[in-house]
JSON list of C-alpha atoms in Angstrom, two decimals:
[
{"chain": "A", "resi": 1, "resn": "UNK", "atom": "CA", "xyz": [-54.76, -15.70, -0.28]},
{"chain": "A", "resi": 2, "resn": "UNK", "atom": "CA", "xyz": [-53.58, -18.69, -2.11]},
{"chain": "A", "resi": 3, "resn": "UNK", "atom": "CA", "xyz": [-57.03, -20.42, -2.11]},
{"chain": "A", "resi": 4, "resn": "UNK", "atom": "CA", "xyz": [-58.78, -17.59, -3.46]},
{"chain": "A", "resi": 5, "resn": "UNK", "atom": "CA", "xyz": [-56.51, -17.36, -6.37]},
{"chain": "A", "resi": 6, "resn": "UNK", "atom": "CA", "xyz": [-56.93, -21.16, -7.09]},
{"chain": "A", "resi": 7, "resn": "UNK", "atom": "CA", "xyz": [-60.78, -20.53, -6.85]},
{"chain": "A", "resi": 8, "resn": "UNK", "atom": "CA", "xyz": [-60.57, -17.69, -9.27]},
{"chain": "A", "resi": 9, "resn": "UNK", "atom": "CA", "xyz": [-58.56, -19.83, -11.53]},
{"chain": "A", "resi": 10, "resn": "UNK", "atom": "CA", "xyz": [-61.26, -22.36, -11.48]},
{"chain": "A", "resi": 11, "resn": "UNK", "atom": "CA", "xyz": [-64.18, -19.76, -12.04]},
{"chain": "A", "resi": 12, "resn": "UNK", "atom": "CA", "xyz": [-62.13, -18.39, -15.18]},
{"chain": "A", "resi": 13, "resn": "UNK", "atom": "CA", "xyz": [-61.48, -21.62, -16.61]},
{"chain": "A", "resi": 14, "resn": "UNK", "atom": "CA", "xyz": [-65.16, -22.57, -16.21]},
{"chain": "A", "resi": 15, "resn": "UNK", "atom": "CA", "xyz": [-65.98, -19.30, -17.83]},
{"chain": "A", "resi": 16, "resn": "UNK", "atom": "CA", "xyz": [-63.93, -19.76, -20.92]},
{"chain": "A", "resi": 17, "resn": "UNK", "atom": "CA", "xyz": [-65.39, -23.22, -21.38]},
{"chain": "A", "resi": 18, "resn": "UNK", "atom": "CA", "xyz": [-68.76, -21.75, -21.47]},
{"chain": "A", "resi": 19, "resn": "UNK", "atom": "CA", "xyz": [-67.68, -18.98, -23.98]},
{"chain": "A", "resi": 20, "resn": "UNK", "atom": "CA", "xyz": [-65.95, -21.95, -26.15]},
{"chain": "A", "resi": 21, "resn": "UNK", "atom": "CA", "xyz": [-69.12, -23.90, -25.93]},
{"chain": "A", "resi": 22, "resn": "UNK", "atom": "CA", "xyz": [-71.36, -21.04, -27.10]},
{"chain": "A", "resi": 23, "resn": "UNK", "atom": "CA", "xyz": [-68.88, -19.94, -29.72]},
{"chain": "A", "resi": 24, "resn": "UNK", "atom": "CA", "xyz": [-69.02, -23.66, -30.96]},
{"chain": "A", "resi": 25, "resn": "UNK", "atom": "CA", "xyz": [-72.86, -23.83, -31.09]},
{"chain": "A", "resi": 26, "resn": "UNK", "atom": "CA", "xyz": [-73.28, -20.23, -32.54]},
{"chain": "A", "resi": 27, "resn": "UNK", "atom": "CA", "xyz": [-70.78, -21.24, -35.65]},
{"chain": "A", "resi": 28, "resn": "UNK", "atom": "CA", "xyz": [-72.44, -24.57, -35.90]},
{"chain": "A", "resi": 29, "resn": "UNK", "atom": "CA", "xyz": [-76.04, -22.93, -36.25]},
{"chain": "A", "resi": 30, "resn": "UNK", "atom": "CA", "xyz": [-74.99, -20.40, -38.51]},
{"chain": "A", "resi": 31, "resn": "UNK", "atom": "CA", "xyz": [-73.62, -22.76, -41.02]},
{"chain": "A", "resi": 32, "resn": "UNK", "atom": "CA", "xyz": [-77.07, -24.34, -41.02]},
{"chain": "A", "resi": 33, "resn": "UNK", "atom": "CA", "xyz": [-78.86, -21.82, -42.94]},
{"chain": "A", "resi": 34, "resn": "UNK", "atom": "CA", "xyz": [-76.42, -21.32, -45.68]},
{"chain": "A", "resi": 35, "resn": "UNK", "atom": "CA", "xyz": [-76.29, -25.14, -45.98]},
{"chain": "A", "resi": 36, "resn": "UNK", "atom": "CA", "xyz": [-80.17, -25.39, -46.27]},
{"chain": "A", "resi": 37, "resn": "UNK", "atom": "CA", "xyz": [-79.78, -22.49, -49.00]},
{"chain": "A", "resi": 38, "resn": "UNK", "atom": "CA", "xyz": [-77.34, -24.31, -51.09]},
{"chain": "A", "resi": 39, "resn": "UNK", "atom": "CA", "xyz": [-79.39, -27.44, -51.03]},
{"chain": "A", "resi": 40, "resn": "UNK", "atom": "CA", "xyz": [-82.40, -25.41, -52.22]},
{"chain": "A", "resi": 41, "resn": "UNK", "atom": "CA", "xyz": [-80.33, -23.71, -54.66]},
{"chain": "A", "resi": 42, "resn": "UNK", "atom": "CA", "xyz": [-78.96, -26.95, -56.05]},
{"chain": "A", "resi": 43, "resn": "UNK", "atom": "CA", "xyz": [-82.63, -28.70, -56.10]},
{"chain": "A", "resi": 44, "resn": "UNK", "atom": "CA", "xyz": [-84.02, -25.74, -58.15]},
{"chain": "A", "resi": 45, "resn": "UNK", "atom": "CA", "xyz": [-80.83, -26.29, -60.69]},
{"chain": "A", "resi": 46, "resn": "UNK", "atom": "CA", "xyz": [-81.12, -29.77, -60.98]},
{"chain": "A", "resi": 47, "resn": "UNK", "atom": "CA", "xyz": [-84.80, -30.50, -61.08]},
{"chain": "A", "resi": 48, "resn": "UNK", "atom": "CA", "xyz": [-87.46, -29.23, -63.76]},
{"chain": "A", "resi": 49, "resn": "UNK", "atom": "CA", "xyz": [-91.12, -28.94, -63.52]},
{"chain": "A", "resi": 50, "resn": "UNK", "atom": "CA", "xyz": [-91.90, -32.54, -64.65]},
{"chain": "A", "resi": 51, "resn": "UNK", "atom": "CA", "xyz": [-89.68, -33.92, -62.28]},
{"chain": "A", "resi": 52, "resn": "UNK", "atom": "CA", "xyz": [-90.99, -31.89, -59.34]},
{"chain": "A", "resi": 53, "resn": "UNK", "atom": "CA", "xyz": [-94.68, -32.78, -60.05]},
{"chain": "A", "resi": 54, "resn": "UNK", "atom": "CA", "xyz": [-94.32, -36.65, -58.98]},
{"chain": "A", "resi": 55, "resn": "UNK", "atom": "CA", "xyz": [-92.39, -35.73, -55.74]},
{"chain": "A", "resi": 56, "resn": "UNK", "atom": "CA", "xyz": [-95.09, -33.07, -54.89]},
{"chain": "A", "resi": 57, "resn": "UNK", "atom": "CA", "xyz": [-97.85, -35.56, -55.19]},
{"chain": "A", "resi": 58, "resn": "UNK", "atom": "CA", "xyz": [-95.99, -37.89, -52.71]},
{"chain": "A", "resi": 59, "resn": "UNK", "atom": "CA", "xyz": [-95.79, -34.92, -50.21]},
{"chain": "A", "resi": 60, "resn": "UNK", "atom": "CA", "xyz": [-99.56, -34.32, -50.68]},
{"chain": "A", "resi": 61, "resn": "UNK", "atom": "CA", "xyz": [-100.52, -37.27, -48.95]},
{"chain": "A", "resi": 62, "resn": "UNK", "atom": "CA", "xyz": [-98.02, -36.75, -46.00]},
{"chain": "A", "resi": 63, "resn": "UNK", "atom": "CA", "xyz": [-98.71, -33.03, -45.32]},
{"chain": "A", "resi": 64, "resn": "UNK", "atom": "CA", "xyz": [-101.81, -30.88, -44.13]},
{"chain": "A", "resi": 65, "resn": "UNK", "atom": "CA", "xyz": [-103.34, -29.02, -47.26]},
{"chain": "A", "resi": 66, "resn": "UNK", "atom": "CA", "xyz": [-102.13, -25.72, -45.99]},
{"chain": "A", "resi": 67, "resn": "UNK", "atom": "CA", "xyz": [-98.49, -26.69, -45.63]},
{"chain": "A", "resi": 68, "resn": "UNK", "atom": "CA", "xyz": [-98.34, -28.40, -48.85]},
{"chain": "A", "resi": 69, "resn": "UNK", "atom": "CA", "xyz": [-99.78, -25.39, -50.58]},
{"chain": "A", "resi": 70, "resn": "UNK", "atom": "CA", "xyz": [-97.03, -23.28, -49.33]},
{"chain": "A", "resi": 71, "resn": "UNK", "atom": "CA", "xyz": [-94.37, -25.66, -49.93]},
{"chain": "A", "resi": 72, "resn": "UNK", "atom": "CA", "xyz": [-95.80, -26.37, -53.41]},
{"chain": "A", "resi": 73, "resn": "UNK", "atom": "CA", "xyz": [-95.90, -22.54, -54.27]},
{"chain": "A", "resi": 74, "resn": "UNK", "atom": "CA", "xyz": [-92.33, -22.21, -53.08]},
{"chain": "A", "resi": 75, "resn": "UNK", "atom": "CA", "xyz": [-91.13, -25.06, -55.31]},
{"chain": "A", "resi": 76, "resn": "UNK", "atom": "CA", "xyz": [-92.86, -23.87, -58.14]},
{"chain": "A", "resi": 77, "resn": "UNK", "atom": "CA", "xyz": [-91.54, -20.37, -57.66]},
{"chain": "A", "resi": 78, "resn": "UNK", "atom": "CA", "xyz": [-88.01, -21.76, -57.09]},
{"chain": "A", "resi": 79, "resn": "UNK", "atom": "CA", "xyz": [-88.06, -23.72, -60.12]},
{"chain": "A", "resi": 80, "resn": "UNK", "atom": "CA", "xyz": [-89.33, -20.81, -62.23]},
{"chain": "A", "resi": 81, "resn": "UNK", "atom": "CA", "xyz": [-86.15, -18.43, -61.24]},
{"chain": "A", "resi": 82, "resn": "UNK", "atom": "CA", "xyz": [-83.44, -18.16, -63.85]},
{"chain": "A", "resi": 83, "resn": "UNK", "atom": "CA", "xyz": [-80.46, -20.36, -63.49]},
{"chain": "A", "resi": 84, "resn": "UNK", "atom": "CA", "xyz": [-78.13, -17.45, -63.16]},
{"chain": "A", "resi": 85, "resn": "UNK", "atom": "CA", "xyz": [-79.95, -16.08, -60.00]},
{"chain": "A", "resi": 86, "resn": "UNK", "atom": "CA", "xyz": [-79.78, -19.82, -58.51]},
{"chain": "A", "resi": 87, "resn": "UNK", "atom": "CA", "xyz": [-76.21, -20.26, -59.42]},
{"chain": "A", "resi": 88, "resn": "UNK", "atom": "CA", "xyz": [-75.08, -16.80, -57.77]},
{"chain": "A", "resi": 89, "resn": "UNK", "atom": "CA", "xyz": [-77.36, -17.96, -54.69]},
{"chain": "A", "resi": 90, "resn": "UNK", "atom": "CA", "xyz": [-75.58, -21.23, -54.67]},
{"chain": "A", "resi": 91, "resn": "UNK", "atom": "CA", "xyz": [-72.12, -19.69, -54.72]},
{"chain": "A", "resi": 92, "resn": "UNK", "atom": "CA", "xyz": [-72.76, -17.11, -52.17]},
{"chain": "A", "resi": 93, "resn": "UNK", "atom": "CA", "xyz": [-74.24, -19.65, -49.72]},
{"chain": "A", "resi": 94, "resn": "UNK", "atom": "CA", "xyz": [-71.42, -22.27, -50.08]},
{"chain": "A", "resi": 95, "resn": "UNK", "atom": "CA", "xyz": [-68.94, -19.37, -49.50]},
{"chain": "A", "resi": 96, "resn": "UNK", "atom": "CA", "xyz": [-70.88, -18.29, -46.23]},
{"chain": "A", "resi": 97, "resn": "UNK", "atom": "CA", "xyz": [-71.29, -21.94, -45.22]},
{"chain": "A", "resi": 98, "resn": "UNK", "atom": "CA", "xyz": [-67.61, -22.98, -45.67]},
{"chain": "A", "resi": 99, "resn": "UNK", "atom": "CA", "xyz": [-66.50, -19.80, -43.63]},
{"chain": "A", "resi": 100, "resn": "UNK", "atom": "CA", "xyz": [-68.72, -20.61, -40.73]},
{"chain": "A", "resi": 101, "resn": "UNK", "atom": "CA", "xyz": [-67.89, -24.24, -40.78]},
{"chain": "A", "resi": 102, "resn": "UNK", "atom": "CA", "xyz": [-64.26, -23.24, -40.70]},
{"chain": "A", "resi": 103, "resn": "UNK", "atom": "CA", "xyz": [-64.96, -20.81, -37.80]},
{"chain": "A", "resi": 104, "resn": "UNK", "atom": "CA", "xyz": [-66.86, -23.68, -35.99]},
{"chain": "A", "resi": 105, "resn": "UNK", "atom": "CA", "xyz": [-63.94, -26.01, -36.36]},
{"chain": "A", "resi": 106, "resn": "UNK", "atom": "CA", "xyz": [-61.44, -23.56, -35.20]},
{"chain": "A", "resi": 107, "resn": "UNK", "atom": "CA", "xyz": [-63.56, -22.87, -32.22]},
{"chain": "A", "resi": 108, "resn": "UNK", "atom": "CA", "xyz": [-63.85, -26.74, -31.48]},
{"chain": "A", "resi": 109, "resn": "UNK", "atom": "CA", "xyz": [-60.36, -27.04, -31.72]},
{"chain": "A", "resi": 110, "resn": "UNK", "atom": "CA", "xyz": [-59.59, -24.07, -29.56]},
{"chain": "A", "resi": 111, "resn": "UNK", "atom": "CA", "xyz": [-61.99, -25.57, -27.00]}
]
């Protein structure tokens, strides 16, 4: 019977390792999207239309026309947003990114 309990302990330890790895991956992935949203909000707050156009011209030669049109229209929409909504989006996305990064760090430390 003792060998069975040792085997059960190994299976339990393996299960906990897999669970900890899954938690780490989940929180790391969860923190990516608010971080990207934060970067986009900062981009919209910092740059204006005169600054963006030369950057878009560089992208025009690198991307297919359909992809460029999609990105250019989204960037123009972003630049046209009021600063108050971009600031609120930035605050919200940074707080979510910090929470998920903190949870990810706790998960890594517990693993």
